[in-house]
Coordinates of C-alpha atoms in Angstrom, one line a residue:
M1 CA 0.0 0.0 0.0
R2 CA 1.2 3.5 -0.7
K3 CA 1.8 6.3 1.7
M4 CA 1.7 4.3 4.9
S5 CA 2.5 6.5 7.9
S6 CA 5.8 6.2 9.6
A7 CA 4.5 7.9 12.7
P8 CA 4.9 6.1 16.1
R9 CA 2.1 3.7 16.8
P10 CA 0.8 5.5 20.0
I11 CA 0.4 8.7 18.0
L12 CA -1.4 6.9 15.2
N13 CA -3.8 5.4 17.8
I14 CA -4.5 8.8 19.3
V15 CA -5.2 10.3 15.8
A16 CA -7.5 7.5 14.9
A17 CA -9.5 7.9 18.0
L18 CA -9.9 11.6 17.4
L19 CA -11.0 11.1 13.9
A20 CA -13.5 8.5 14.9
L21 CA -15.4 11.4 16.6
A22 CA -15.9 13.4 13.3
P23 CA -19.1 13.2 11.3
C24 CA -17.2 11.3 8.6
A25 CA -14.4 9.3 10.2
L26 CA -11.3 9.0 8.1
T27 CA -9.6 5.7 8.6
G28 CA -6.1 4.8 7.4
S29 CA -5.4 2.4 4.6
A30 CA -4.1 -0.1 7.2
Q31 CA -7.7 -1.3 7.5
A32 CA -7.6 -2.6 4.0
A33 CA -6.0 -5.9 3.0
E34 CA -2.2 -5.8 2.5
C35 CA -1.2 -5.4 -1.1
A36 CA 1.4 -7.8 -2.5
R37 CA 2.5 -5.2 -5.1
K38 CA 4.5 -2.4 -3.5
D39 CA 4.1 -0.2 -6.5
A40 CA 0.3 -0.7 -6.8
L41 CA -2.1 2.3 -6.7
G42 CA -3.7 1.0 -3.5
T43 CA -6.5 2.5 -1.4
S44 CA -5.3 5.7 0.1
R45 CA -7.8 5.9 2.9
V46 CA -11.2 4.7 4.1
L47 CA -14.1 7.2 4.6
E48 CA -17.0 6.3 6.8
V49 CA -20.1 8.0 5.5
D50 CA -22.9 8.6 8.0
P51 CA -26.3 9.2 6.2
A52 CA -27.4 11.4 9.1
T53 CA -24.6 13.9 8.1
Y54 CA -24.5 13.2 4.3
P55 CA -28.0 12.1 3.3
R56 CA -27.3 12.8 -0.4
V57 CA -24.1 13.5 -2.2
G58 CA -22.9 14.0 -5.7
L59 CA -22.7 17.4 -7.5
K60 CA -24.3 16.3 -10.6
S61 CA -27.6 15.9 -8.6
F62 CA -27.1 17.6 -5.3
P63 CA -25.4 20.7 -3.8
Q64 CA -23.3 18.6 -1.5
T65 CA -20.7 15.9 -2.1
L66 CA -18.2 13.9 0.0
P67 CA -15.4 15.8 1.8
L68 CA -12.6 14.7 -0.5
R69 CA -9.2 16.4 -0.8
D70 CA -7.7 17.5 -4.1
G71 CA -6.6 14.4 -6.1
E72 CA -8.9 12.0 -4.3
V73 CA -11.5 9.9 -6.1
V74 CA -14.2 7.4 -5.2
L75 CA -14.8 4.7 -7.7
T76 CA -18.4 3.5 -8.0
F77 CA -19.9 1.0 -10.5
D78 CA -23.5 0.5 -11.3
D79 CA -25.9 -2.0 -12.8
G80 CA -24.1 -5.3 -12.0
P81 CA -23.2 -7.9 -11.2
T82 CA -22.6 -9.4 -14.6
P83 CA -20.4 -12.6 -14.7
G84 CA -17.5 -12.3 -17.1
V85 CA -17.5 -8.5 -17.4
T86 CA -17.7 -7.7 -13.6
D87 CA -15.0 -10.3 -13.2
K88 CA -12.7 -8.3 -15.4
V89 CA -13.4 -5.2 -13.4
L90 CA -12.7 -7.1 -10.1
T91 CA -9.4 -8.4 -11.6
A92 CA -8.3 -4.8 -12.6
L93 CA -9.2 -3.5 -9.1
A94 CA -7.4 -6.4 -7.4
T95 CA -4.2 -5.9 -9.5
E96 CA -3.9 -2.3 -8.2
C97 CA -5.2 -3.2 -4.7
V98 CA -8.2 -0.8 -5.0
Q99 CA -11.5 -0.9 -3.3
A100 CA -14.7 0.4 -5.0
T101 CA -18.5 0.6 -4.4
F102 CA -20.9 -1.5 -6.5
F103 CA -24.5 -0.3 -6.7
M104 CA -26.3 -3.5 -7.7
V105 CA -29.5 -4.1 -9.5
G106 CA -31.5 -6.5 -7.4
R107 CA -32.6 -8.7 -10.3
N108 CA -28.9 -9.2 -11.3
A109 CA -28.0 -10.0 -7.7
A110 CA -30.8 -12.6 -7.5
E111 CA -29.6 -14.2 -10.7
H112 CA -25.9 -14.2 -9.6
P113 CA -25.7 -14.4 -5.8
D114 CA -22.2 -15.9 -6.0
M115 CA -21.0 -12.7 -7.7
V116 CA -22.5 -10.6 -4.9
R117 CA -20.6 -12.6 -2.3
K118 CA -17.5 -12.5 -4.3
I119 CA -17.6 -8.7 -4.5
A120 CA -18.1 -8.5 -0.8
R121 CA -15.4 -11.0 0.0
L122 CA -12.9 -8.9 -2.0
G123 CA -13.6 -6.1 0.4
H124 CA -15.7 -3.8 -1.9
S125 CA -18.7 -1.9 -0.6
I126 CA -22.1 -3.0 -1.9
G127 CA -24.9 -0.4 -2.5
Y128 CA -28.3 -0.7 -4.0
H129 CA -29.7 0.4 -7.3
S130 CA -33.4 -0.7 -7.4
W131 CA -34.9 -4.1 -8.4
D132 CA -34.9 -3.7 -12.2
H133 CA -33.6 -0.2 -13.0
P134 CA -36.9 1.5 -13.8
H135 CA -37.7 5.2 -14.0
L136 CA -38.7 5.5 -10.4
N137 CA -39.7 9.2 -10.8
K138 CA -42.5 8.1 -13.1
M139 CA -44.0 5.7 -10.6
P140 CA -46.3 6.4 -7.6
A141 CA -44.1 6.8 -4.6
D142 CA -45.3 3.6 -2.9
Q143 CA -44.7 1.6 -5.9
A144 CA -41.3 3.1 -6.4
E145 CA -40.3 2.4 -2.8
A146 CA -41.5 -1.2 -3.2
N147 CA -39.2 -1.5 -6.2
I148 CA -36.3 -0.1 -4.1
N149 CA -37.1 -2.5 -1.3
R150 CA -37.2 -5.5 -3.6
G151 CA -33.8 -4.6 -4.9
I152 CA -32.5 -4.3 -1.3
E153 CA -34.1 -7.7 -0.4
A154 CA -32.5 -9.4 -3.4
V155 CA -29.0 -8.1 -2.6
Q156 CA -29.4 -8.9 1.2
T157 CA -30.6 -12.4 0.4
A158 CA -27.5 -13.0 -1.8
L159 CA -25.3 -11.6 0.9
R160 CA -26.9 -12.9 4.1
G161 CA -29.2 -15.7 3.0
T162 CA -32.1 -13.8 4.5
A163 CA -34.4 -11.2 2.8
S164 CA -34.5 -7.8 4.5
T165 CA -35.4 -4.3 3.5
V166 CA -32.8 -3.0 5.9
P167 CA -29.6 -2.6 3.9
S168 CA -26.3 -3.8 5.3
T169 CA -24.7 -0.7 3.7
P170 CA -27.1 2.3 3.7
F171 CA -26.0 3.5 0.2
F172 CA -28.6 3.9 -2.6
R173 CA -28.3 5.3 -6.1
F174 CA -31.3 6.1 -8.3
P175 CA -31.4 4.7 -11.7
Y176 CA -30.8 7.5 -14.2
F177 CA -30.4 9.7 -11.1
E178 CA -34.1 10.2 -11.3
S179 CA -35.1 10.9 -7.7
T180 CA -38.1 12.7 -6.4
P181 CA -38.5 14.9 -3.2
S182 CA -40.8 12.3 -1.7
L183 CA -38.5 9.3 -2.3
L184 CA -35.5 11.3 -1.1
D185 CA -37.4 12.2 2.1
R186 CA -38.4 8.6 2.6
L187 CA -34.9 7.2 2.2
E188 CA -33.4 10.0 4.4
K189 CA -35.9 9.0 7.2
R190 CA -34.8 5.4 6.8
G191 CA -31.1 6.4 7.3
I192 CA -30.1 5.6 3.7
A193 CA -27.7 7.9 1.9
V194 CA -28.4 8.6 -1.7
F195 CA -25.5 8.8 -4.1
G196 CA -25.3 10.8 -7.2
A197 CA -21.9 11.4 -8.8
D198 CA -19.5 14.4 -9.4
F199 CA -18.6 13.2 -12.9
W200 CA -18.7 10.1 -15.1
A201 CA -17.3 8.3 -18.1
S202 CA -20.5 8.3 -20.2
D203 CA -19.8 4.6 -20.7
W204 CA -23.4 4.0 -21.7
N205 CA -22.5 5.6 -25.0
K206 CA -20.9 3.6 -27.8
M207 CA -17.1 4.3 -27.8
T208 CA -13.8 2.4 -27.7
P209 CA -12.0 1.8 -24.5
E210 CA -9.4 4.3 -25.7
E211 CA -12.0 6.9 -26.3
E212 CA -13.5 6.3 -22.9
L213 CA -10.1 6.7 -21.2
K214 CA -9.5 10.0 -22.9
L215 CA -13.0 11.3 -22.0
L216 CA -12.7 10.2 -18.4
T217 CA -9.2 11.5 -17.8
G218 CA -10.1 14.8 -19.3
R219 CA -13.0 15.1 -16.9
L220 CA -10.8 14.0 -14.0
E221 CA -8.3 16.8 -14.8
A222 CA -11.1 19.3 -14.9
H223 CA -12.6 18.3 -11.6
R224 CA -9.5 17.2 -9.8
K225 CA -11.5 15.0 -7.3
G226 CA -14.9 13.4 -6.8
I227 CA -17.2 10.5 -7.0
I228 CA -16.8 8.8 -10.4
L229 CA -19.6 6.8 -12.0
L230 CA -18.8 3.8 -14.1
H231 CA -20.8 0.7 -15.1
D232 CA -19.2 -2.8 -14.5
P233 CA -21.5 -4.6 -17.0
Q234 CA -19.9 -2.5 -19.8
M235 CA -17.1 -4.3 -21.6
R236 CA -15.6 -1.1 -22.8
T237 CA -15.2 0.0 -19.2
A238 CA -13.8 -3.3 -18.1
E239 CA -11.2 -3.1 -20.8
M240 CA -10.4 0.6 -20.1
L241 CA -10.1 0.2 -16.3
P242 CA -6.5 -1.1 -16.1
A243 CA -5.2 1.9 -18.0
F244 CA -7.3 4.3 -16.0
L245 CA -5.9 2.9 -12.7
R246 CA -2.4 3.2 -14.1
Y247 CA -3.2 6.8 -15.0
L248 CA -4.4 7.5 -11.4
R249 CA -1.1 6.0 -10.0
E250 CA 1.2 7.8 -12.5
H251 CA -0.5 11.2 -11.9
N252 CA -0.6 10.9 -8.1
Y253 CA -4.3 10.5 -7.7
H254 CA -5.6 8.7 -4.6
V255 CA -8.5 6.3 -4.2
V256 CA -10.8 6.6 -1.2
H257 CA -13.0 3.7 -0.2
I258 CA -16.4 4.6 1.3
V259 CA -17.9 2.4 3.9
P260 CA -20.9 2.5 6.2
P261 CA -20.6 4.0 9.7
A262 CA -20.2 1.9 12.8
M263 CA -23.4 0.3 14.0
K264 CA -23.9 3.3 16.4
T265 CA -23.2 6.5 14.4
V266 CA -22.0 9.8 15.6
S267 CA -25.6 11.0 15.3
D268 CA -26.5 8.5 18.0
R269 CA -28.7 6.6 15.7
T270 CA -28.4 2.9 14.8
H271 CA -28.8 1.5 11.3

């Protein structure tokens, strides 16, 4: 792992304890699995996101985003899991010892529960992305929330073997970013953070991996930091990803891994 601190252990322990009191606790990369490659990109730090403090993030949709430093990015992938293609994404991430967040479509999770467990086993965070990727803003609110809950149940069943509408990780992303005030309010009351993105690769459009890399790195240089949206079922993204991770490493960018807060959050609520 890169940039491991050389500070004495007692000092590190004190710093960690102080940071744990912040609304978003920043935890060192020592929490991640050790990386066999000393020159790998690695995961720079782990960021605990409390939905009570950050109920919705991502500047493409909301006025607030995560408290990232210049040069820090959060990698997120939507619409999977898809065997074969998602596997290529996981291999690229593992090669560089990087953790990401996967916002899963419930129907895909139900069809490929082994993939859900594999992603979790590799240390990635798992979020939720509805049951079948509909236009939730065009549905009655109760029907839309039922679709969200069905997606959560499918992923929870794959992960835990038991259906539940209480997500293990309280992170949700609306398909097409199509939220409504009513649905946002319902999810906030349930303690579920809604993720937009700060920029994306537009990988739903037809292009070559090389064109996607050029587009994404150009947007990265313009923004300098942020939550990045990618899609793990897209083969062009799977083929582009190793080069993009090398670009991050060679240009001194740092990957931040987002995780849920501890069971008892700083807002004194349990999720």
